Amino acid sequence: MRQKIVAGNWKMNKTLEEAKALTFELLRLVDGTTKAKVVLCTPFPYLLPIKELLGDNKQIKVAAQNCSEHESGAYTGEVSAAMLKSMDVPYVILGHSERRQYFGEDGKLLAKKIDKALEHHVTPIFCCGEPLEIREKGTHEELVKQQIEESLFHLSGEVLEHHVVIAYEPVWAIGTGKTATSQQAQDMHAVIRKHIASKYSQTVANSIPILYGGSVGAANAKELFSNPDVDGGLVGGASLKSKDFSEIVKAI
Ligand code: 13P
């Protein structure tokens, strides 16, 4: 059985007080309702205070939204994987399309970030997904396969099998209210799994949680999560509201 995960990507939202209030609510609404892991991807400054609020909660964990490809040193404003590890942060999102688009992160750079995260035992949630023009051209499967090859295929099967999470997030569905259909999500997740099986093995492919992201909400989560290759979601906007997010968690 693959681990089911529902992750909320808060992006650059909320004050500390608002973030704490949301976490309090989630602890009340989510706790113990499913077997899924719930991951709160908070801005860097909130990782420790939110972690403290969660205490020793086994189900709800925090994640960072990025980390540096460097070990340490003169990189003003950056946060390293070693720092995340030292704070006991178990996950980090890498390769989000907003990082690719606004901060010029490409597959090669992301491979280095993935290595740093893994070196420090922080599990990467690696994002891939095509922009609208690629979907319209019909080359979306090729692009996503290429993104995975560039940033993950240098890893050993053992590492991929046990220490990586993938999130498929079609760029045209992010923050647009336009969700991929359940079929489109399932099709791409199956393509990703097949591609991993062809390079590694079916066992490796079957072990990796693949999350869907892009306008996941309380109304569509159940259908999306019912697909055999969809192991949960990476939720943006709806993760900022306790009621919506808890309903998404319950949908798994
Ligand atoms: P939305 O759920 O707001 O579309 O954002 C998805 C996302 O980017 C999660 O990482």
PDB file of C-alpha atoms and ligand atoms in Angstrom:
ATOM      1  CA  MET A   1       0.000   0.000   0.000  1.00  0.00           C
ATOM      2  CA  ARG A   2       1.383   3.374  -1.018  1.00  0.00           C
ATOM      3  CA  GLN A   3       1.352   6.173   1.514  1.00  0.00           C
ATOM      4  CA  LYS A   4      -1.563   8.563   0.913  1.00  0.00           C
ATOM      5  CA  ILE A   5      -0.633  12.202   1.363  1.00  0.00           C
ATOM      6  CA  VAL A   6      -2.601  15.415   1.352  1.00  0.00           C
ATOM      7  CA  ALA A   7      -0.260  18.403   1.366  1.00  0.00           C
ATOM      8  CA  GLY A   8      -1.302  22.014   1.698  1.00  0.00           C
ATOM      9  CA  ASN A   9       1.016  24.467  -0.014  1.00  0.00           C
ATOM     10  CA  TRP A  10       0.435  27.751   1.747  1.00  0.00           C
ATOM     11  CA  LYS A  11       2.809  29.547  -0.683  1.00  0.00           C
ATOM     12  CA  MET A  12       3.484  33.151   0.483  1.00  0.00           C
ATOM     13  CA  ASN A  13       0.306  33.633   2.489  1.00  0.00           C
ATOM     14  CA  LYS A  14      -0.793  34.410   6.050  1.00  0.00           C
ATOM     15  CA  THR A  15       0.680  36.197   9.025  1.00  0.00           C
ATOM     16  CA  LEU A  16       2.080  34.085  11.839  1.00  0.00           C
ATOM     17  CA  GLU A  17      -1.080  34.547  13.896  1.00  0.00           C
ATOM     18  CA  GLU A  18      -3.271  33.493  10.966  1.00  0.00           C
ATOM     19  CA  ALA A  19      -1.046  30.495  10.297  1.00  0.00           C
ATOM     20  CA  LYS A  20      -1.318  29.397  13.923  1.00  0.00           C
ATOM     21  CA  ALA A  21      -5.093  29.832  13.913  1.00  0.00           C
ATOM     22  CA  LEU A  22      -5.362  27.692  10.763  1.00  0.00           C
ATOM     23  CA  THR A  23      -3.207  24.998  12.336  1.00  0.00           C
ATOM     24  CA  PHE A  24      -5.294  24.978  15.523  1.00  0.00           C
ATOM     25  CA  GLU A  25      -8.415  24.485  13.447  1.00  0.00           C
ATOM     26  CA  LEU A  26      -6.826  21.724  11.391  1.00  0.00           C
ATOM     27  CA  LEU A  27      -5.730  19.888  14.501  1.00  0.00           C
ATOM     28  CA  ARG A  28      -9.338  19.924  15.607  1.00  0.00           C
ATOM     29  CA  LEU A  29     -10.893  19.031  12.234  1.00  0.00           C
ATOM     30  CA  VAL A  30      -8.371  16.644  10.707  1.00  0.00           C
ATOM     31  CA  ASP A  31      -6.818  14.692  13.521  1.00  0.00           C
ATOM     32  CA  GLY A  32      -7.417  10.975  13.247  1.00  0.00           C
ATOM     33  CA  THR A  33      -9.985  11.253  10.455  1.00  0.00           C
ATOM     34  CA  THR A  34      -7.975   9.316   7.865  1.00  0.00           C
ATOM     35  CA  LYS A  35      -4.826   7.272   7.511  1.00  0.00           C
ATOM     36  CA  ALA A  36      -3.411   9.823   5.077  1.00  0.00           C
ATOM     37  CA  LYS A  37      -0.398  11.863   6.003  1.00  0.00           C
ATOM     38  CA  VAL A  38      -1.239  15.554   6.143  1.00  0.00           C
ATOM     39  CA  VAL A  39       1.586  17.918   5.289  1.00  0.00           C
ATOM     40  CA  LEU A  40       1.536  21.667   5.883  1.00  0.00           C
ATOM     41  CA  CYS A  41       3.988  23.390   3.533  1.00  0.00           C
ATOM     42  CA  THR A  42       4.537  26.622   5.381  1.00  0.00           C
ATOM     43  CA  PRO A  43       6.724  29.643   4.669  1.00  0.00           C
ATOM     44  CA  PHE A  44      10.211  29.182   6.200  1.00  0.00           C
ATOM     45  CA  PRO A  45       9.684  31.452   9.239  1.00  0.00           C
ATOM     46  CA  TYR A  46       6.613  29.491  10.319  1.00  0.00           C
ATOM     47  CA  LEU A  47       8.127  26.013  10.190  1.00  0.00           C
ATOM     48  CA  LEU A  48       9.198  25.936  13.830  1.00  0.00           C
ATOM     49  CA  PRO A  49       6.187  27.662  15.402  1.00  0.00           C
ATOM     50  CA  ILE A  50       3.771  25.451  13.437  1.00  0.00           C
ATOM     51  CA  LYS A  51       5.812  22.380  14.238  1.00  0.00           C
ATOM     52  CA  GLU A  52       5.645  23.305  17.899  1.00  0.00           C
ATOM     53  CA  LEU A  53       1.859  23.601  17.692  1.00  0.00           C
ATOM     54  CA  LEU A  54       1.642  20.164  16.071  1.00  0.00           C
ATOM     55  CA  GLY A  55       3.730  18.701  18.878  1.00  0.00           C
ATOM     56  CA  ASP A  56       4.189  14.950  18.532  1.00  0.00           C
ATOM     57  CA  ASN A  57       1.190  14.565  16.213  1.00  0.00           C
ATOM     58  CA  LYS A  58       1.904  11.494  14.094  1.00  0.00           C
ATOM     59  CA  GLN A  59      -0.403  12.396  11.207  1.00  0.00           C
ATOM     60  CA  ILE A  60       0.227  16.084  10.518  1.00  0.00           C
ATOM     61  CA  LYS A  61       3.722  17.206   9.548  1.00  0.00           C
ATOM     62  CA  VAL A  62       5.345  20.367   8.205  1.00  0.00           C
ATOM     63  CA  ALA A  63       7.234  20.861   4.946  1.00  0.00           C
ATOM     64  CA  ALA A  64       9.348  23.626   3.456  1.00  0.00           C
ATOM     65  CA  GLN A  65       8.518  25.035   0.022  1.00  0.00           C
ATOM     66  CA  ASN A  66      12.082  25.151  -1.273  1.00  0.00           C
ATOM     67  CA  CYS A  67      15.726  24.678  -0.277  1.00  0.00           C
ATOM     68  CA  SER A  68      19.135  25.599  -1.630  1.00  0.00           C
ATOM     69  CA  GLU A  69      21.241  23.426  -3.907  1.00  0.00           C
ATOM     70  CA  HIS A  70      24.276  24.477  -1.821  1.00  0.00           C
ATOM     71  CA  GLU A  71      25.430  22.925   1.422  1.00  0.00           C
ATOM     72  CA  SER A  72      26.146  26.197   3.266  1.00  0.00           C
ATOM     73  CA  GLY A  73      27.990  29.465   2.841  1.00  0.00           C
ATOM     74  CA  ALA A  74      27.607  32.959   1.400  1.00  0.00           C
ATOM     75  CA  TYR A  75      24.164  32.650  -0.195  1.00  0.00           C
ATOM     76  CA  THR A  76      22.208  35.488   1.377  1.00  0.00           C
ATOM     77  CA  GLY A  77      18.537  34.756   1.841  1.00  0.00           C
ATOM     78  CA  GLU A  78      18.807  31.042   1.115  1.00  0.00           C
ATOM     79  CA  VAL A  79      17.844  28.126   3.360  1.00  0.00           C
ATOM     80  CA  SER A  80      19.752  24.844   3.195  1.00  0.00           C
ATOM     81  CA  ALA A  81      18.532  21.266   3.438  1.00  0.00           C
ATOM     82  CA  ALA A  82      20.875  20.841   6.425  1.00  0.00           C
ATOM     83  CA  MET A  83      19.004  23.648   8.200  1.00  0.00           C
ATOM     84  CA  LEU A  84      15.684  21.949   7.488  1.00  0.00           C
ATOM     85  CA  LYS A  85      17.038  18.695   8.834  1.00  0.00           C
ATOM     86  CA  SER A  86      18.351  20.427  11.951  1.00  0.00           C
ATOM     87  CA  MET A  87      14.788  21.617  12.593  1.00  0.00           C
ATOM     88  CA  ASP A  88      13.443  18.128  11.939  1.00  0.00           C
ATOM     89  CA  VAL A  89      11.454  19.183   8.879  1.00  0.00           C
ATOM     90  CA  PRO A  90      10.606  15.930   7.078  1.00  0.00           C
ATOM     91  CA  TYR A  91       9.587  17.197   3.608  1.00  0.00           C
ATOM     92  CA  VAL A  92      10.475  19.904   1.100  1.00  0.00           C
ATOM     93  CA  ILE A  93       8.644  20.888  -2.087  1.00  0.00           C
ATOM     94  CA  LEU A  94      11.086  21.141  -4.995  1.00  0.00           C
ATOM     95  CA  GLY A  95      10.428  22.163  -8.582  1.00  0.00           C
ATOM     96  CA  HIS A  96       7.105  23.881  -8.074  1.00  0.00           C
ATOM     97  CA  SER A  97       6.085  25.546 -11.341  1.00  0.00           C
ATOM     98  CA  GLU A  98       6.135  28.944  -9.625  1.00  0.00           C
ATOM     99  CA  ARG A  99       9.806  28.386  -8.759  1.00  0.00           C
ATOM    100  CA  ARG A 100      10.492  27.248 -12.318  1.00  0.00           C
ATOM    101  CA  GLN A 101       8.639  30.217 -13.803  1.00  0.00           C
ATOM    102  CA  TYR A 102       9.557  33.133 -11.492  1.00  0.00           C
ATOM    103  CA  PHE A 103      12.957  32.019 -10.224  1.00  0.00           C
ATOM    104  CA  GLY A 104      14.294  30.312 -13.337  1.00  0.00           C
ATOM    105  CA  GLU A 105      14.724  26.885 -11.729  1.00  0.00           C
ATOM    106  CA  ASP A 106      15.422  24.217 -14.330  1.00  0.00           C
ATOM    107  CA  GLY A 107      15.742  20.454 -14.287  1.00  0.00           C
ATOM    108  CA  LYS A 108      19.513  20.452 -13.727  1.00  0.00           C
ATOM    109  CA  LEU A 109      19.328  22.805 -10.768  1.00  0.00           C
ATOM    110  CA  LEU A 110      16.448  20.799  -9.339  1.00  0.00           C
ATOM    111  CA  ALA A 111      18.497  17.605  -9.567  1.00  0.00           C
ATOM    112  CA  LYS A 112      21.079  19.290  -7.310  1.00  0.00           C
ATOM    113  CA  LYS A 113      18.393  20.430  -4.861  1.00  0.00           C
ATOM    114  CA  ILE A 114      16.947  16.918  -4.795  1.00  0.00           C
ATOM    115  CA  ASP A 115      20.407  15.533  -3.990  1.00  0.00           C
ATOM    116  CA  LYS A 116      20.888  18.021  -1.149  1.00  0.00           C
ATOM    117  CA  ALA A 117      17.486  17.238   0.345  1.00  0.00           C
ATOM    118  CA  LEU A 118      18.127  13.490   0.174  1.00  0.00           C
ATOM    119  CA  GLU A 119      21.642  13.845   1.528  1.00  0.00           C
ATOM    120  CA  HIS A 120      20.095  15.394   4.644  1.00  0.00           C
ATOM    121  CA  HIS A 121      17.198  12.932   4.834  1.00  0.00           C
ATOM    122  CA  VAL A 122      14.526  15.462   3.928  1.00  0.00           C
ATOM    123  CA  THR A 123      11.981  13.870   1.571  1.00  0.00           C
ATOM    124  CA  PRO A 124      11.520  15.890  -1.625  1.00  0.00           C
ATOM    125  CA  ILE A 125       8.014  16.429  -2.981  1.00  0.00           C
ATOM    126  CA  PHE A 126       9.098  16.864  -6.590  1.00  0.00           C
ATOM    127  CA  CYS A 127       6.683  18.829  -8.780  1.00  0.00           C
ATOM    128  CA  CYS A 128       6.279  18.392 -12.504  1.00  0.00           C
ATOM    129  CA  GLY A 129       3.635  19.510 -14.965  1.00  0.00           C
ATOM    130  CA  GLU A 130       3.075  21.179 -18.311  1.00  0.00           C
ATOM    131  CA  PRO A 131       1.979  24.703 -19.218  1.00  0.00           C
ATOM    132  CA  LEU A 132      -1.177  25.248 -21.260  1.00  0.00           C
ATOM    133  CA  GLU A 133       0.528  25.631 -24.653  1.00  0.00           C
ATOM    134  CA  ILE A 134       2.231  22.257 -24.259  1.00  0.00           C
ATOM    135  CA  ARG A 135      -1.068  20.599 -23.312  1.00  0.00           C
ATOM    136  CA  GLU A 136      -2.673  22.173 -26.392  1.00  0.00           C
ATOM    137  CA  LYS A 137       0.187  20.993 -28.592  1.00  0.00           C
ATOM    138  CA  GLY A 138      -0.300  17.480 -27.240  1.00  0.00           C
ATOM    139  CA  THR A 139       3.310  17.028 -26.070  1.00  0.00           C
ATOM    140  CA  HIS A 140       2.502  17.124 -22.341  1.00  0.00           C
ATOM    141  CA  GLU A 141       3.458  13.517 -21.679  1.00  0.00           C
ATOM    142  CA  GLU A 142       6.875  14.001 -23.282  1.00  0.00           C
ATOM    143  CA  LEU A 143       7.523  17.149 -21.252  1.00  0.00           C
ATOM    144  CA  VAL A 144       6.581  15.598 -17.924  1.00  0.00           C
ATOM    145  CA  LYS A 145       8.669  12.498 -18.671  1.00  0.00           C
ATOM    146  CA  GLN A 146      11.586  14.784 -19.498  1.00  0.00           C
ATOM    147  CA  GLN A 147      11.166  16.763 -16.246  1.00  0.00           C
ATOM    148  CA  ILE A 148      11.304  13.516 -14.299  1.00  0.00           C
ATOM    149  CA  GLU A 149      14.314  12.225 -16.226  1.00  0.00           C
ATOM    150  CA  GLU A 150      16.259  15.462 -15.722  1.00  0.00           C
ATOM    151  CA  SER A 151      15.761  15.723 -11.983  1.00  0.00           C
ATOM    152  CA  LEU A 152      15.142  12.198 -10.690  1.00  0.00           C
ATOM    153  CA  PHE A 153      16.616   9.603 -13.020  1.00  0.00           C
ATOM    154  CA  HIS A 154      20.143   9.955 -11.640  1.00  0.00           C
ATOM    155  CA  LEU A 155      18.881   8.508  -8.339  1.00  0.00           C
ATOM    156  CA  SER A 156      19.141   4.856  -7.429  1.00  0.00           C
ATOM    157  CA  GLY A 157      15.980   2.756  -7.529  1.00  0.00           C
ATOM    158  CA  GLU A 158      16.292   2.201  -3.792  1.00  0.00           C
ATOM    159  CA  VAL A 159      16.272   5.941  -3.075  1.00  0.00           C
ATOM    160  CA  LEU A 160      13.430   6.647  -5.486  1.00  0.00           C
ATOM    161  CA  GLU A 161      11.380   3.798  -4.086  1.00  0.00           C
ATOM    162  CA  HIS A 162      11.557   4.910  -0.464  1.00  0.00           C
ATOM    163  CA  HIS A 163      12.467   8.581  -0.257  1.00  0.00           C
ATOM    164  CA  VAL A 164      10.753  10.612  -2.982  1.00  0.00           C
ATOM    165  CA  VAL A 165       7.220  11.893  -3.514  1.00  0.00           C
ATOM    166  CA  ILE A 166       6.078  13.207  -6.917  1.00  0.00           C
ATOM    167  CA  ALA A 167       3.381  15.821  -7.470  1.00  0.00           C
ATOM    168  CA  TYR A 168       1.879  16.254 -10.928  1.00  0.00           C
ATOM    169  CA  GLU A 169       0.628  19.805 -11.237  1.00  0.00           C
ATOM    170  CA  PRO A 170      -0.485  20.923 -14.691  1.00  0.00           C
ATOM    171  CA  VAL A 171       0.396  24.632 -14.743  1.00  0.00           C
ATOM    172  CA  TRP A 172      -2.894  25.536 -16.429  1.00  0.00           C
ATOM    173  CA  ALA A 173      -4.796  24.127 -13.458  1.00  0.00           C
ATOM    174  CA  ILE A 174      -2.879  25.994 -10.743  1.00  0.00           C
ATOM    175  CA  GLY A 175      -4.879  28.778  -9.133  1.00  0.00           C
ATOM    176  CA  THR A 176      -7.198  28.934 -12.132  1.00  0.00           C
ATOM    177  CA  GLY A 177     -10.167  26.983 -10.819  1.00  0.00           C
ATOM    178  CA  LYS A 178      -9.723  24.809 -13.904  1.00  0.00           C
ATOM    179  CA  THR A 179      -8.972  21.326 -12.569  1.00  0.00           C
ATOM    180  CA  ALA A 180      -7.667  18.552 -14.754  1.00  0.00           C
ATOM    181  CA  THR A 181     -10.428  16.033 -15.252  1.00  0.00           C
ATOM    182  CA  SER A 182     -10.187  12.923 -13.191  1.00  0.00           C
ATOM    183  CA  GLN A 183      -9.247  11.055 -16.384  1.00  0.00           C
ATOM    184  CA  GLN A 184      -6.516  13.556 -17.330  1.00  0.00           C
ATOM    185  CA  ALA A 185      -5.010  13.231 -13.853  1.00  0.00           C
ATOM    186  CA  GLN A 186      -5.149   9.433 -13.875  1.00  0.00           C
ATOM    187  CA  ASP A 187      -3.701   9.256 -17.400  1.00  0.00           C
ATOM    188  CA  MET A 188      -0.676  11.386 -16.528  1.00  0.00           C
ATOM    189  CA  HIS A 189      -0.063   9.605 -13.237  1.00  0.00           C
ATOM    190  CA  ALA A 190      -0.101   6.290 -15.090  1.00  0.00           C
ATOM    191  CA  VAL A 191       2.349   7.689 -17.658  1.00  0.00           C
ATOM    192  CA  ILE A 192       4.685   8.797 -14.857  1.00  0.00           C
ATOM    193  CA  ARG A 193       4.491   5.403 -13.154  1.00  0.00           C
ATOM    194  CA  LYS A 194       5.088   3.578 -16.429  1.00  0.00           C
ATOM    195  CA  HIS A 195       8.083   5.763 -17.215  1.00  0.00           C
ATOM    196  CA  ILE A 196       9.612   5.015 -13.819  1.00  0.00           C
ATOM    197  CA  ALA A 197       8.926   1.295 -14.304  1.00  0.00           C
ATOM    198  CA  SER A 198      10.702   1.356 -17.679  1.00  0.00           C
ATOM    199  CA  LYS A 199      13.854   2.888 -16.192  1.00  0.00           C
ATOM    200  CA  TYR A 200      13.805   1.103 -12.812  1.00  0.00           C
ATOM    201  CA  SER A 201      11.236  -1.594 -12.069  1.00  0.00           C
ATOM    202  CA  GLN A 202       7.525  -2.047 -11.470  1.00  0.00           C
ATOM    203  CA  THR A 203       8.263  -2.376  -7.755  1.00  0.00           C
ATOM    204  CA  VAL A 204       9.917   1.033  -7.657  1.00  0.00           C
ATOM    205  CA  ALA A 205       7.125   2.578  -9.740  1.00  0.00           C
ATOM    206  CA  ASN A 206       4.435   1.054  -7.543  1.00  0.00           C
ATOM    207  CA  SER A 207       5.997   2.419  -4.368  1.00  0.00           C
ATOM    208  CA  ILE A 208       6.154   6.134  -5.189  1.00  0.00           C
ATOM    209  CA  PRO A 209       3.287   8.307  -4.009  1.00  0.00           C
ATOM    210  CA  ILE A 210       2.136  10.542  -6.886  1.00  0.00           C
ATOM    211  CA  LEU A 211      -0.007  13.492  -5.804  1.00  0.00           C
ATOM    212  CA  TYR A 212      -2.217  15.597  -8.038  1.00  0.00           C
ATOM    213  CA  GLY A 213      -2.166  19.397  -7.733  1.00  0.00           C
ATOM    214  CA  GLY A 214      -4.081  22.161  -9.466  1.00  0.00           C
ATOM    215  CA  SER A 215      -7.375  23.615  -8.187  1.00  0.00           C
ATOM    216  CA  VAL A 216      -8.083  20.687  -5.882  1.00  0.00           C
ATOM    217  CA  GLY A 217     -11.089  21.586  -3.741  1.00  0.00           C
ATOM    218  CA  ALA A 218     -13.627  20.037  -1.419  1.00  0.00           C
ATOM    219  CA  ALA A 219     -15.957  19.435  -4.382  1.00  0.00           C
ATOM    220  CA  ASN A 220     -13.559  17.571  -6.694  1.00  0.00           C
ATOM    221  CA  ALA A 221     -11.122  15.870  -4.286  1.00  0.00           C
ATOM    222  CA  LYS A 222     -13.053  12.641  -3.883  1.00  0.00           C
ATOM    223  CA  GLU A 223     -13.244  11.967  -7.598  1.00  0.00           C
ATOM    224  CA  LEU A 224      -9.601  12.849  -8.199  1.00  0.00           C
ATOM    225  CA  PHE A 225      -8.399  10.723  -5.283  1.00  0.00           C
ATOM    226  CA  SER A 226     -10.466   7.733  -6.359  1.00  0.00           C
ATOM    227  CA  ASN A 227      -8.133   7.091  -9.297  1.00  0.00           C
ATOM    228  CA  PRO A 228      -5.820   4.107  -8.854  1.00  0.00           C
ATOM    229  CA  ASP A 229      -2.643   6.086  -9.547  1.00  0.00           C
ATOM    230  CA  VAL A 230      -3.562   9.244  -7.618  1.00  0.00           C
ATOM    231  CA  ASP A 231      -2.233   8.956  -4.070  1.00  0.00           C
ATOM    232  CA  GLY A 232      -3.408  12.291  -2.748  1.00  0.00           C
ATOM    233  CA  GLY A 233      -3.098  15.970  -3.491  1.00  0.00           C
ATOM    234  CA  LEU A 234      -0.929  19.049  -3.328  1.00  0.00           C
ATOM    235  CA  VAL A 235      -3.424  21.763  -2.531  1.00  0.00           C
ATOM    236  CA  GLY A 236      -2.869  25.511  -2.886  1.00  0.00           C
ATOM    237  CA  GLY A 237      -5.753  27.955  -2.376  1.00  0.00           C
ATOM    238  CA  ALA A 238      -8.085  25.534  -0.616  1.00  0.00           C
ATOM    239  CA  SER A 239      -5.400  24.656   1.954  1.00  0.00           C
ATOM    240  CA  LEU A 240      -5.687  28.174   3.379  1.00  0.00           C
ATOM    241  CA  LYS A 241      -9.192  27.481   4.673  1.00  0.00           C
ATOM    242  CA  SER A 242      -9.497  24.944   7.479  1.00  0.00           C
ATOM    243  CA  LYS A 243     -12.937  23.701   6.485  1.00  0.00           C
ATOM    244  CA  ASP A 244     -12.064  23.171   2.805  1.00  0.00           C
ATOM    245  CA  PHE A 245      -8.730  21.557   3.555  1.00  0.00           C
ATOM    246  CA  SER A 246     -10.135  19.216   6.191  1.00  0.00           C
ATOM    247  CA  GLU A 247     -12.820  18.110   3.754  1.00  0.00           C
ATOM    248  CA  ILE A 248     -10.149  17.413   1.140  1.00  0.00           C
ATOM    249  CA  VAL A 249      -8.243  15.334   3.710  1.00  0.00           C
ATOM    250  CA  LYS A 250     -11.403  13.391   4.501  1.00  0.00           C
ATOM    251  CA  ALA A 251     -11.962  12.743   0.791  1.00  0.00           C
ATOM    252  CA  ILE A 252      -8.991  10.414   0.629  1.00  0.00           C
TER     253      ILE A 252
HETATM  254  P1  13P B   1      -4.187  25.688  -6.338  1.00  0.00           P
HETATM  255  O1  13P B   1      -4.729  24.554  -5.530  1.00  0.00           O
HETATM  256  O2  13P B   1      -4.457  27.035  -5.734  1.00  0.00           O
HETATM  257  O3  13P B   1      -4.567  25.585  -7.773  1.00  0.00           O
HETATM  258  O4  13P B   1      -2.577  25.545  -6.292  1.00  0.00           O
HETATM  259  C1  13P B   1      -2.008  24.325  -6.584  1.00  0.00           C
HETATM  260  C2  13P B   1      -0.569  24.391  -6.229  1.00  0.00           C
HETATM  261  O5  13P B   1       0.200  25.087  -6.843  1.00  0.00           O
HETATM  262  C3  13P B   1      -0.115  23.582  -5.090  1.00  0.00           C
HETATM  263  O6  13P B   1       1.271  23.510  -5.048  1.00  0.00           O
END
